[in-house]
Amino acid sequence: MDQVFKALSDGTRREMIERLTRGPASVGELAQPLSMSLPAVMQHLQVLEAGGLVRSEKAGRVRTCHLEPDGLRMAEDWLGEQRTGWEHRLDRLGGFLNSDEGKRS
C-alpha cells in the first residue's frame, strides 16, 4: 500500500494515470504533454509499475502502458474505510453536541 501512495503522491504520475484511464498508451504518448525527458518519464513509469498501478509490455520498439485497476481499488478501499471511520466519529460528536449534556458544556 505504501508503494501505491508513493506513486500517487506525484502530480506527473497522477497525470499519467489520468491519461491511461482513457486506454493504453505508448511511453511516447504519455511523454508528449510532459515537459521532461524520456528517461525521466521512464523513471515515473517504474514507480507506477512498482506500485502496481501500471503494467507495460514491449512489442518491437514500442512500450505500451496499461492501467492496473486493482492497485487503484486497493487505495480506494483503504480510503473508504478511513472515511467511514471518520464519518462515524463525526456523527457521534454531532450527537453529543446536540444532546443536553453537550449543550451544558
PDB file of C-alpha atoms in Angstrom:
ATOM      1  CA  MET A   1       0.000   0.000   0.000  1.00  0.00           C
ATOM      2  CA  ASP A   2       2.899   2.380   0.712  1.00  0.00           C
ATOM      3  CA  GLN A   3       4.104   1.945  -2.875  1.00  0.00           C
ATOM      4  CA  VAL A   4       0.650   2.847  -4.201  1.00  0.00           C
ATOM      5  CA  PHE A   5       0.510   6.092  -2.240  1.00  0.00           C
ATOM      6  CA  LYS A   6       4.128   6.878  -3.093  1.00  0.00           C
ATOM      7  CA  ALA A   7       3.247   6.508  -6.770  1.00  0.00           C
ATOM      8  CA  LEU A   8       0.143   8.680  -6.402  1.00  0.00           C
ATOM      9  CA  SER A   9       1.992  11.374  -4.444  1.00  0.00           C
ATOM     10  CA  ASP A  10       3.430  12.956  -7.577  1.00  0.00           C
ATOM     11  CA  GLY A  11       1.374  15.135  -9.924  1.00  0.00           C
ATOM     12  CA  THR A  12       3.156  13.901 -13.038  1.00  0.00           C
ATOM     13  CA  ARG A  13       2.365  10.305 -12.170  1.00  0.00           C
ATOM     14  CA  ARG A  14      -1.274  11.192 -11.423  1.00  0.00           C
ATOM     15  CA  GLU A  15      -1.417  12.866 -14.850  1.00  0.00           C
ATOM     16  CA  MET A  16      -0.091   9.674 -16.441  1.00  0.00           C
ATOM     17  CA  ILE A  17      -2.722   7.614 -14.579  1.00  0.00           C
ATOM     18  CA  GLU A  18      -5.407  10.028 -15.790  1.00  0.00           C
ATOM     19  CA  ARG A  19      -4.237   9.562 -19.381  1.00  0.00           C
ATOM     20  CA  LEU A  20      -4.285   5.785 -19.005  1.00  0.00           C
ATOM     21  CA  THR A  21      -7.910   5.838 -17.827  1.00  0.00           C
ATOM     22  CA  ARG A  22      -8.765   6.545 -21.469  1.00  0.00           C
ATOM     23  CA  GLY A  23      -6.941   3.417 -22.640  1.00  0.00           C
ATOM     24  CA  PRO A  24      -3.459   2.042 -23.241  1.00  0.00           C
ATOM     25  CA  ALA A  25      -0.757   4.456 -24.389  1.00  0.00           C
ATOM     26  CA  SER A  26       2.820   4.205 -25.558  1.00  0.00           C
ATOM     27  CA  VAL A  27       5.572   5.774 -23.488  1.00  0.00           C
ATOM     28  CA  GLY A  28       5.928   8.405 -26.207  1.00  0.00           C
ATOM     29  CA  GLU A  29       2.232   9.266 -25.984  1.00  0.00           C
ATOM     30  CA  LEU A  30       2.491   9.576 -22.202  1.00  0.00           C
ATOM     31  CA  ALA A  31       5.600  11.736 -22.521  1.00  0.00           C
ATOM     32  CA  GLN A  32       4.216  14.084 -25.185  1.00  0.00           C
ATOM     33  CA  PRO A  33       2.316  16.550 -22.936  1.00  0.00           C
ATOM     34  CA  LEU A  34       5.017  16.479 -20.246  1.00  0.00           C
ATOM     35  CA  SER A  35       7.955  18.854 -20.218  1.00  0.00           C
ATOM     36  CA  MET A  36      10.587  16.273 -19.299  1.00  0.00           C
ATOM     37  CA  SER A  37      12.998  13.882 -20.907  1.00  0.00           C
ATOM     38  CA  LEU A  38      12.038  10.366 -21.930  1.00  0.00           C
ATOM     39  CA  PRO A  39      14.353   8.856 -19.255  1.00  0.00           C
ATOM     40  CA  ALA A  40      12.529  10.935 -16.601  1.00  0.00           C
ATOM     41  CA  VAL A  41       9.176   9.659 -17.886  1.00  0.00           C
ATOM     42  CA  MET A  42      10.525   6.102 -17.683  1.00  0.00           C
ATOM     43  CA  GLN A  43      11.511   6.671 -14.041  1.00  0.00           C
ATOM     44  CA  HIS A  44       7.972   7.788 -13.250  1.00  0.00           C
ATOM     45  CA  LEU A  45       6.601   4.718 -15.012  1.00  0.00           C
ATOM     46  CA  GLN A  46       8.881   2.485 -12.948  1.00  0.00           C
ATOM     47  CA  VAL A  47       7.406   3.958  -9.756  1.00  0.00           C
ATOM     48  CA  LEU A  48       3.878   3.413 -11.097  1.00  0.00           C
ATOM     49  CA  GLU A  49       4.723  -0.190 -12.002  1.00  0.00           C
ATOM     50  CA  ALA A  50       6.305  -0.815  -8.584  1.00  0.00           C
ATOM     51  CA  GLY A  51       3.072   0.436  -7.016  1.00  0.00           C
ATOM     52  CA  GLY A  52       1.031  -1.978  -9.107  1.00  0.00           C
ATOM     53  CA  LEU A  53      -0.853   0.852 -10.811  1.00  0.00           C
ATOM     54  CA  VAL A  54       0.535   0.374 -14.320  1.00  0.00           C
ATOM     55  CA  ARG A  55       1.911  -2.505 -16.348  1.00  0.00           C
ATOM     56  CA  SER A  56       3.784  -2.210 -19.581  1.00  0.00           C
ATOM     57  CA  GLU A  57       4.647  -4.523 -22.432  1.00  0.00           C
ATOM     58  CA  LYS A  58       7.107  -4.127 -25.210  1.00  0.00           C
ATOM     59  CA  ALA A  59       6.320  -5.062 -28.796  1.00  0.00           C
ATOM     60  CA  GLY A  60       9.246  -4.342 -31.076  1.00  0.00           C
ATOM     61  CA  ARG A  61      10.449  -0.842 -30.259  1.00  0.00           C
ATOM     62  CA  VAL A  62       7.195   0.342 -28.695  1.00  0.00           C
ATOM     63  CA  ARG A  63       6.462   0.033 -24.979  1.00  0.00           C
ATOM     64  CA  THR A  64       2.727   0.233 -24.268  1.00  0.00           C
ATOM     65  CA  CYS A  65       1.396   1.031 -20.805  1.00  0.00           C
ATOM     66  CA  HIS A  66      -1.889  -0.164 -19.336  1.00  0.00           C
ATOM     67  CA  LEU A  67      -3.696   0.862 -16.183  1.00  0.00           C
ATOM     68  CA  GLU A  68      -3.939  -1.799 -13.458  1.00  0.00           C
ATOM     69  CA  PRO A  69      -7.272  -1.080 -11.731  1.00  0.00           C
ATOM     70  CA  ASP A  70      -6.589  -3.433  -8.796  1.00  0.00           C
ATOM     71  CA  GLY A  71      -3.901  -1.089  -7.460  1.00  0.00           C
ATOM     72  CA  LEU A  72      -6.301   1.845  -7.542  1.00  0.00           C
ATOM     73  CA  ARG A  73      -9.035  -0.279  -5.954  1.00  0.00           C
ATOM     74  CA  MET A  74      -6.753  -1.093  -3.041  1.00  0.00           C
ATOM     75  CA  ALA A  75      -6.176   2.629  -2.389  1.00  0.00           C
ATOM     76  CA  GLU A  76      -9.878   3.369  -2.855  1.00  0.00           C
ATOM     77  CA  ASP A  77     -10.862   0.633  -0.384  1.00  0.00           C
ATOM     78  CA  TRP A  78      -8.438   1.909   2.243  1.00  0.00           C
ATOM     79  CA  LEU A  79      -9.614   5.497   1.807  1.00  0.00           C
ATOM     80  CA  GLY A  80     -13.235   4.341   2.017  1.00  0.00           C
ATOM     81  CA  GLU A  81     -12.541   2.592   5.319  1.00  0.00           C
ATOM     82  CA  GLN A  82     -10.905   5.733   6.673  1.00  0.00           C
ATOM     83  CA  ARG A  83     -13.794   7.902   5.504  1.00  0.00           C
ATOM     84  CA  THR A  84     -16.341   5.581   7.139  1.00  0.00           C
ATOM     85  CA  GLY A  85     -14.453   5.688  10.431  1.00  0.00           C
ATOM     86  CA  TRP A  86     -14.239   9.468  10.419  1.00  0.00           C
ATOM     87  CA  GLU A  87     -17.887   9.886   9.438  1.00  0.00           C
ATOM     88  CA  HIS A  88     -18.857   7.646  12.366  1.00  0.00           C
ATOM     89  CA  ARG A  89     -16.718   9.698  14.778  1.00  0.00           C
ATOM     90  CA  LEU A  90     -18.129  12.979  13.472  1.00  0.00           C
ATOM     91  CA  ASP A  91     -21.695  11.653  13.742  1.00  0.00           C
ATOM     92  CA  ARG A  92     -21.024  10.739  17.386  1.00  0.00           C
ATOM     93  CA  LEU A  93     -19.543  14.185  18.041  1.00  0.00           C
ATOM     94  CA  GLY A  94     -22.559  15.854  16.403  1.00  0.00           C
ATOM     95  CA  GLY A  95     -24.894  13.741  18.506  1.00  0.00           C
ATOM     96  CA  PHE A  96     -23.035  14.708  21.661  1.00  0.00           C
ATOM     97  CA  LEU A  97     -23.036  18.411  20.805  1.00  0.00           C
ATOM     98  CA  ASN A  98     -26.776  18.308  20.113  1.00  0.00           C
ATOM     99  CA  SER A  99     -27.523  16.425  23.333  1.00  0.00           C
ATOM    100  CA  ASP A 100     -28.434  18.066  26.640  1.00  0.00           C
ATOM    101  CA  GLU A 101     -25.016  17.147  28.041  1.00  0.00           C
ATOM    102  CA  GLY A 102     -23.238  18.731  25.072  1.00  0.00           C
ATOM    103  CA  LYS A 103     -25.268  21.926  25.363  1.00  0.00           C
ATOM    104  CA  ARG A 104     -24.289  22.337  29.039  1.00  0.00           C
ATOM    105  CA  SER A 105     -20.553  22.188  28.307  1.00  0.00           C
TER     106      SER A 105
END
